[in-house]
Amino acid sequence: MSGLLDLLNSPMGKQLISGVAGQTGQPENKTADVLSMAMPLLMGAMKKNAATPGGAQGLMNALSSKHDGSILDNLGGLFGGGVDQGVMDDGAGILGHVFGSKQPQVENALSSKSGIDAGSISQILKIAAPILLGYLGKQTKQQNVSSPDALSGLLGGLMGGGNTANKQQSLIESFLDSDGDGSVIDDLAGMVLNGGGQKKSGLGGLLGGLFGK
C-alpha cells in the first residue's frame, strides 16, 4: 500500500484529513483512522470491479475524463467553503458503484471500529471516493496506463504489489461478499489500526504505524 501510504502521509494527505475532519466535525485522529481503513477498502472494491472487462473500461473512461486528478490541484479550495454538493453527489455515485448493496455494511463496520457514527462515516466516504479516483487518475496519466490490464497492475501496485496485494484483495473480497457478520472487516481494520501482530506483511505492516498508532 505504499501508494496510499504516501498519499495519506503527504502534505496533501494531511490537508485531506484536516479538510474531511472539518467538513464532518470529527476529530482529525479519528478521521485519519477511518481514511486509513476506508482507502484500502475503496481501492480493493475498485480492483474487484476492474477485474471485469466492462468494469475496467468504465473505470478507465472515468479516469481519463472527470477524474483526471484535477481535484487534487486545489484541495484548499475544495474544503475552503465546505465541500461542494456536486462532489458529494459524485462520491455517492462512486460508492454505489463500487460497494453496491454492501455500502451500509461497510459504513456500519467502519463506524463500530472507529467510534464515529455511520452518518459521518458516509460523509467521509463520499468525500474520499472522488479524491481517491482523482489520485488514480493522476497515477494513470503519470504512468501512461492505457489498458485494463495495466490499470489492474496499477491498482495492485498501490495495494502493495505481489502477494501482499493478493492477500489484501482476497480479504477485501471476502468482506465485500460476506454474509454481513462484519468479522472480516474487523480483521482488516485490526490489521490497519493495531499494527497487525503477526500479519506485518499485510495491511498492518504497511499502515499500522500510520498516525502514530
Short mmCIF file of N, CA and C in Angstrom, two decimals, residues 80-193:
data_model
loop_
_atom_site.label_atom_id
_atom_site.label_comp_id
_atom_site.label_asym_id
_atom_site.label_seq_id
_atom_site.Cartn_x
_atom_site.Cartn_y
_atom_site.Cartn_z
N GLY A 80 -12.34 24.79 1.45
CA GLY A 80 -12.38 26.17 1.96
C GLY A 80 -13.75 26.62 2.42
N GLY A 81 -14.75 26.44 1.58
CA GLY A 81 -16.08 26.91 1.95
C GLY A 81 -17.04 25.78 2.19
N GLY A 82 -16.50 24.60 2.53
CA GLY A 82 -17.35 23.41 2.65
C GLY A 82 -17.37 22.70 1.30
N VAL A 83 -17.39 21.39 1.36
CA VAL A 83 -17.30 20.60 0.12
C VAL A 83 -18.56 20.79 -0.71
N ASP A 84 -18.36 21.06 -1.98
CA ASP A 84 -19.45 21.31 -2.91
C ASP A 84 -20.39 20.10 -2.98
N GLN A 85 -21.69 20.37 -3.08
CA GLN A 85 -22.66 19.27 -3.14
C GLN A 85 -22.44 18.37 -4.35
N GLY A 86 -21.94 18.96 -5.43
CA GLY A 86 -21.66 18.17 -6.63
C GLY A 86 -20.61 17.10 -6.36
N VAL A 87 -19.60 17.46 -5.54
CA VAL A 87 -18.56 16.50 -5.17
C VAL A 87 -19.16 15.39 -4.31
N MET A 88 -20.02 15.77 -3.38
CA MET A 88 -20.66 14.78 -2.51
C MET A 88 -21.55 13.83 -3.32
N ASP A 89 -22.30 14.39 -4.27
CA ASP A 89 -23.16 13.55 -5.11
C ASP A 89 -22.32 12.60 -5.96
N ASP A 90 -21.21 13.13 -6.46
CA ASP A 90 -20.29 12.32 -7.24
C ASP A 90 -19.76 11.17 -6.39
N GLY A 91 -19.37 11.50 -5.15
CA GLY A 91 -18.88 10.47 -4.24
C GLY A 91 -19.92 9.41 -3.96
N ALA A 92 -21.17 9.85 -3.77
CA ALA A 92 -22.26 8.90 -3.52
C ALA A 92 -22.42 7.94 -4.70
N GLY A 93 -22.29 8.47 -5.91
CA GLY A 93 -22.40 7.65 -7.11
C GLY A 93 -21.28 6.63 -7.20
N ILE A 94 -20.06 7.07 -6.86
CA ILE A 94 -18.90 6.16 -6.90
C ILE A 94 -19.09 5.03 -5.88
N LEU A 95 -19.51 5.40 -4.66
CA LEU A 95 -19.69 4.40 -3.60
C LEU A 95 -20.75 3.38 -4.00
N GLY A 96 -21.85 3.87 -4.58
CA GLY A 96 -22.90 2.97 -5.01
C GLY A 96 -22.40 1.99 -6.07
N HIS A 97 -21.50 2.49 -6.91
CA HIS A 97 -20.97 1.66 -7.99
C HIS A 97 -20.00 0.60 -7.46
N VAL A 98 -19.08 1.02 -6.58
CA VAL A 98 -18.03 0.08 -6.16
C VAL A 98 -18.46 -0.84 -5.02
N PHE A 99 -19.31 -0.34 -4.11
CA PHE A 99 -19.73 -1.17 -2.97
C PHE A 99 -21.09 -1.83 -3.20
N GLY A 100 -21.93 -1.20 -4.03
CA GLY A 100 -23.26 -1.75 -4.28
C GLY A 100 -24.06 -1.89 -3.00
N SER A 101 -24.71 -3.05 -2.86
CA SER A 101 -25.58 -3.27 -1.70
C SER A 101 -24.80 -3.42 -0.40
N LYS A 102 -23.47 -3.56 -0.52
CA LYS A 102 -22.65 -3.72 0.69
C LYS A 102 -22.33 -2.39 1.37
N GLN A 103 -22.72 -1.28 0.76
CA GLN A 103 -22.31 0.02 1.31
C GLN A 103 -22.73 0.22 2.77
N PRO A 104 -24.00 -0.06 3.14
CA PRO A 104 -24.35 0.13 4.56
C PRO A 104 -23.51 -0.75 5.48
N GLN A 105 -23.21 -1.97 5.02
CA GLN A 105 -22.38 -2.89 5.82
C GLN A 105 -20.98 -2.31 6.04
N VAL A 106 -20.42 -1.75 4.96
CA VAL A 106 -19.10 -1.12 5.06
C VAL A 106 -19.14 0.03 6.05
N GLU A 107 -20.17 0.89 5.92
CA GLU A 107 -20.27 2.07 6.79
C GLU A 107 -20.47 1.66 8.25
N ASN A 108 -21.31 0.67 8.49
CA ASN A 108 -21.56 0.24 9.87
C ASN A 108 -20.32 -0.39 10.49
N ALA A 109 -19.59 -1.17 9.70
CA ALA A 109 -18.38 -1.80 10.23
C ALA A 109 -17.32 -0.76 10.55
N LEU A 110 -17.13 0.21 9.65
CA LEU A 110 -16.18 1.29 9.92
C LEU A 110 -16.61 2.11 11.13
N SER A 111 -17.91 2.29 11.26
CA SER A 111 -18.45 3.04 12.40
C SER A 111 -18.14 2.33 13.72
N SER A 112 -18.40 1.02 13.76
CA SER A 112 -18.18 0.30 15.02
C SER A 112 -16.70 0.24 15.36
N LYS A 113 -15.85 0.21 14.34
CA LYS A 113 -14.41 0.10 14.59
C LYS A 113 -13.82 1.45 15.04
N SER A 114 -14.36 2.53 14.50
CA SER A 114 -13.75 3.85 14.76
C SER A 114 -14.45 4.64 15.86
N GLY A 115 -15.69 4.26 16.17
CA GLY A 115 -16.45 5.03 17.16
C GLY A 115 -17.09 6.28 16.60
N ILE A 116 -17.06 6.45 15.28
CA ILE A 116 -17.72 7.58 14.61
C ILE A 116 -19.06 7.08 14.08
N ASP A 117 -20.10 7.90 14.20
CA ASP A 117 -21.43 7.45 13.76
C ASP A 117 -21.45 7.19 12.25
N ALA A 118 -22.35 6.28 11.85
CA ALA A 118 -22.40 5.83 10.46
C ALA A 118 -22.71 6.97 9.49
N GLY A 119 -23.47 7.96 9.94
CA GLY A 119 -23.77 9.11 9.08
C GLY A 119 -22.51 9.89 8.72
N SER A 120 -21.65 10.09 9.70
CA SER A 120 -20.39 10.79 9.44
C SER A 120 -19.46 9.93 8.58
N ILE A 121 -19.47 8.61 8.83
CA ILE A 121 -18.68 7.70 8.00
C ILE A 121 -19.10 7.84 6.54
N SER A 122 -20.41 7.89 6.33
CA SER A 122 -20.93 8.03 4.96
C SER A 122 -20.41 9.31 4.31
N GLN A 123 -20.42 10.40 5.09
CA GLN A 123 -19.90 11.67 4.58
C GLN A 123 -18.41 11.58 4.24
N ILE A 124 -17.65 10.96 5.14
CA ILE A 124 -16.20 10.82 4.92
C ILE A 124 -15.94 10.03 3.63
N LEU A 125 -16.69 8.94 3.44
CA LEU A 125 -16.52 8.11 2.25
C LEU A 125 -16.88 8.87 0.99
N LYS A 126 -17.94 9.68 1.06
CA LYS A 126 -18.37 10.44 -0.12
C LYS A 126 -17.31 11.45 -0.55
N ILE A 127 -16.59 12.00 0.42
CA ILE A 127 -15.51 12.96 0.08
C ILE A 127 -14.27 12.20 -0.39
N ALA A 128 -14.00 11.06 0.27
CA ALA A 128 -12.78 10.31 -0.03
C ALA A 128 -12.82 9.68 -1.42
N ALA A 129 -14.00 9.23 -1.84
CA ALA A 129 -14.09 8.48 -3.10
C ALA A 129 -13.65 9.31 -4.32
N PRO A 130 -14.16 10.54 -4.52
CA PRO A 130 -13.70 11.32 -5.68
C PRO A 130 -12.22 11.67 -5.59
N ILE A 131 -11.72 11.88 -4.36
CA ILE A 131 -10.30 12.22 -4.20
C ILE A 131 -9.43 11.00 -4.55
N LEU A 132 -9.87 9.81 -4.12
CA LEU A 132 -9.12 8.60 -4.45
C LEU A 132 -9.13 8.36 -5.96
N LEU A 133 -10.28 8.59 -6.60
CA LEU A 133 -10.33 8.43 -8.05
C LEU A 133 -9.45 9.47 -8.74
N GLY A 134 -9.42 10.68 -8.19
CA GLY A 134 -8.54 11.70 -8.75
C GLY A 134 -7.08 11.29 -8.63
N TYR A 135 -6.74 10.70 -7.49
CA TYR A 135 -5.38 10.20 -7.28
C TYR A 135 -5.05 9.11 -8.30
N LEU A 136 -5.99 8.20 -8.52
CA LEU A 136 -5.79 7.16 -9.52
C LEU A 136 -5.65 7.76 -10.92
N GLY A 137 -6.48 8.77 -11.19
CA GLY A 137 -6.40 9.43 -12.50
C GLY A 137 -5.04 10.05 -12.75
N LYS A 138 -4.51 10.66 -11.72
CA LYS A 138 -3.17 11.27 -11.83
C LYS A 138 -2.11 10.19 -12.05
N GLN A 139 -2.23 9.08 -11.33
CA GLN A 139 -1.27 7.98 -11.46
C GLN A 139 -1.34 7.36 -12.86
N THR A 140 -2.55 7.20 -13.40
CA THR A 140 -2.67 6.59 -14.72
C THR A 140 -2.02 7.48 -15.78
N LYS A 141 -2.15 8.81 -15.58
CA LYS A 141 -1.51 9.74 -16.53
C LYS A 141 0.00 9.67 -16.42
N GLN A 142 0.49 9.71 -15.17
CA GLN A 142 1.95 9.72 -14.96
C GLN A 142 2.60 8.43 -15.47
N GLN A 143 1.88 7.32 -15.37
CA GLN A 143 2.46 6.03 -15.75
C GLN A 143 1.97 5.55 -17.12
N ASN A 144 1.28 6.45 -17.85
CA ASN A 144 0.78 6.13 -19.19
C ASN A 144 -0.01 4.82 -19.23
N VAL A 145 -0.90 4.67 -18.27
CA VAL A 145 -1.75 3.47 -18.23
C VAL A 145 -2.87 3.65 -19.25
N SER A 146 -2.97 2.73 -20.19
CA SER A 146 -3.98 2.90 -21.24
C SER A 146 -4.78 1.62 -21.51
N SER A 147 -4.53 0.56 -20.74
CA SER A 147 -5.28 -0.68 -20.96
C SER A 147 -5.81 -1.20 -19.63
N PRO A 148 -6.90 -1.97 -19.67
CA PRO A 148 -7.45 -2.54 -18.43
C PRO A 148 -6.43 -3.37 -17.65
N ASP A 149 -5.59 -4.14 -18.37
CA ASP A 149 -4.57 -4.95 -17.68
C ASP A 149 -3.60 -4.08 -16.91
N ALA A 150 -3.16 -3.00 -17.57
CA ALA A 150 -2.22 -2.08 -16.92
C ALA A 150 -2.88 -1.40 -15.73
N LEU A 151 -4.17 -1.11 -15.85
CA LEU A 151 -4.91 -0.48 -14.75
C LEU A 151 -4.97 -1.42 -13.54
N SER A 152 -5.23 -2.69 -13.80
CA SER A 152 -5.27 -3.67 -12.72
C SER A 152 -3.91 -3.77 -12.04
N GLY A 153 -2.85 -3.71 -12.85
CA GLY A 153 -1.49 -3.73 -12.31
C GLY A 153 -1.21 -2.53 -11.44
N LEU A 154 -1.69 -1.36 -11.88
CA LEU A 154 -1.51 -0.13 -11.10
C LEU A 154 -2.22 -0.24 -9.76
N LEU A 155 -3.47 -0.71 -9.78
CA LEU A 155 -4.23 -0.85 -8.54
C LEU A 155 -3.54 -1.83 -7.60
N GLY A 156 -3.04 -2.96 -8.16
CA GLY A 156 -2.33 -3.93 -7.34
C GLY A 156 -1.06 -3.34 -6.75
N GLY A 157 -0.36 -2.54 -7.54
CA GLY A 157 0.86 -1.90 -7.08
C GLY A 157 0.60 -0.94 -5.93
N LEU A 158 -0.50 -0.17 -6.03
CA LEU A 158 -0.85 0.76 -4.97
C LEU A 158 -1.28 0.02 -3.70
N MET A 159 -1.70 -1.22 -3.87
CA MET A 159 -2.09 -2.02 -2.70
C MET A 159 -0.91 -2.81 -2.15
N GLY A 160 0.28 -2.55 -2.65
CA GLY A 160 1.45 -3.19 -2.08
C GLY A 160 2.16 -4.14 -3.01
N GLY A 161 1.47 -4.55 -4.10
CA GLY A 161 2.11 -5.42 -5.09
C GLY A 161 2.24 -6.86 -4.63
N GLY A 162 2.31 -7.76 -5.62
CA GLY A 162 2.63 -9.17 -5.36
C GLY A 162 1.70 -9.85 -4.38
N ASN A 163 2.27 -10.69 -3.54
CA ASN A 163 1.48 -11.49 -2.62
C ASN A 163 0.73 -10.64 -1.61
N THR A 164 1.35 -9.53 -1.22
CA THR A 164 0.69 -8.65 -0.25
C THR A 164 -0.64 -8.17 -0.80
N ALA A 165 -0.61 -7.70 -2.07
CA ALA A 165 -1.84 -7.20 -2.69
C ALA A 165 -2.85 -8.32 -2.83
N ASN A 166 -2.38 -9.52 -3.18
CA ASN A 166 -3.29 -10.65 -3.35
C ASN A 166 -3.96 -11.02 -2.04
N LYS A 167 -3.16 -11.02 -0.96
CA LYS A 167 -3.72 -11.34 0.36
C LYS A 167 -4.77 -10.31 0.75
N GLN A 168 -4.41 -9.03 0.57
CA GLN A 168 -5.35 -7.97 0.93
C GLN A 168 -6.59 -8.06 0.06
N GLN A 169 -6.39 -8.34 -1.23
CA GLN A 169 -7.52 -8.40 -2.14
C GLN A 169 -8.48 -9.51 -1.74
N SER A 170 -7.95 -10.68 -1.38
CA SER A 170 -8.84 -11.78 -1.00
C SER A 170 -9.57 -11.44 0.30
N LEU A 171 -8.88 -10.75 1.20
CA LEU A 171 -9.52 -10.33 2.45
C LEU A 171 -10.64 -9.35 2.17
N ILE A 172 -10.36 -8.37 1.30
CA ILE A 172 -11.36 -7.35 0.96
C ILE A 172 -12.53 -7.98 0.22
N GLU A 173 -12.23 -8.89 -0.73
CA GLU A 173 -13.31 -9.53 -1.49
C GLU A 173 -14.19 -10.37 -0.59
N SER A 174 -13.56 -11.11 0.34
CA SER A 174 -14.37 -11.94 1.23
C SER A 174 -15.24 -11.06 2.12
N PHE A 175 -14.74 -9.88 2.47
CA PHE A 175 -15.57 -8.95 3.25
C PHE A 175 -16.74 -8.45 2.42
N LEU A 176 -16.44 -8.01 1.18
CA LEU A 176 -17.50 -7.46 0.35
C LEU A 176 -18.53 -8.52 -0.02
N ASP A 177 -18.11 -9.78 -0.05
CA ASP A 177 -19.02 -10.86 -0.41
C ASP A 177 -19.56 -11.60 0.81
N SER A 178 -19.24 -11.10 1.99
CA SER A 178 -19.57 -11.86 3.21
C SER A 178 -21.05 -11.78 3.53
N ASP A 179 -21.45 -12.52 4.55
CA ASP A 179 -22.87 -12.60 4.89
C ASP A 179 -23.31 -11.50 5.85
N GLY A 180 -22.45 -10.54 6.09
CA GLY A 180 -22.86 -9.40 6.89
C GLY A 180 -22.49 -9.46 8.34
N ASP A 181 -21.67 -10.44 8.72
CA ASP A 181 -21.34 -10.52 10.15
C ASP A 181 -20.24 -9.53 10.55
N GLY A 182 -19.58 -8.93 9.55
CA GLY A 182 -18.61 -7.89 9.85
C GLY A 182 -17.27 -8.40 10.35
N SER A 183 -17.11 -9.72 10.46
CA SER A 183 -15.89 -10.23 11.09
C SER A 183 -14.65 -9.95 10.25
N VAL A 184 -14.81 -10.00 8.93
CA VAL A 184 -13.63 -9.81 8.08
C VAL A 184 -13.12 -8.38 8.17
N ILE A 185 -14.03 -7.41 8.21
CA ILE A 185 -13.54 -6.04 8.32
C ILE A 185 -12.90 -5.82 9.68
N ASP A 186 -13.34 -6.55 10.69
CA ASP A 186 -12.66 -6.44 11.98
C ASP A 186 -11.21 -6.89 11.84
N ASP A 187 -11.00 -7.97 11.07
CA ASP A 187 -9.63 -8.42 10.82
C ASP A 187 -8.86 -7.35 10.07
N LEU A 188 -9.48 -6.81 9.03
CA LEU A 188 -8.82 -5.81 8.19
C LEU A 188 -8.52 -4.55 9.01
N ALA A 189 -9.54 -4.08 9.72
CA ALA A 189 -9.35 -2.86 10.50
C ALA A 189 -8.34 -3.09 11.62
N GLY A 190 -8.39 -4.29 12.21
CA GLY A 190 -7.43 -4.59 13.27
C GLY A 190 -6.01 -4.57 12.75
N MET A 191 -5.84 -5.10 11.54
CA MET A 191 -4.51 -5.09 10.93
C MET A 191 -4.04 -3.66 10.71
N VAL A 192 -4.97 -2.82 10.24
CA VAL A 192 -4.61 -1.44 9.95
C VAL A 192 -4.33 -0.66 11.23
N LEU A 193 -5.22 -0.79 12.20
CA LEU A 193 -5.13 0.09 13.37
C LEU A 193 -4.19 -0.42 14.46
#
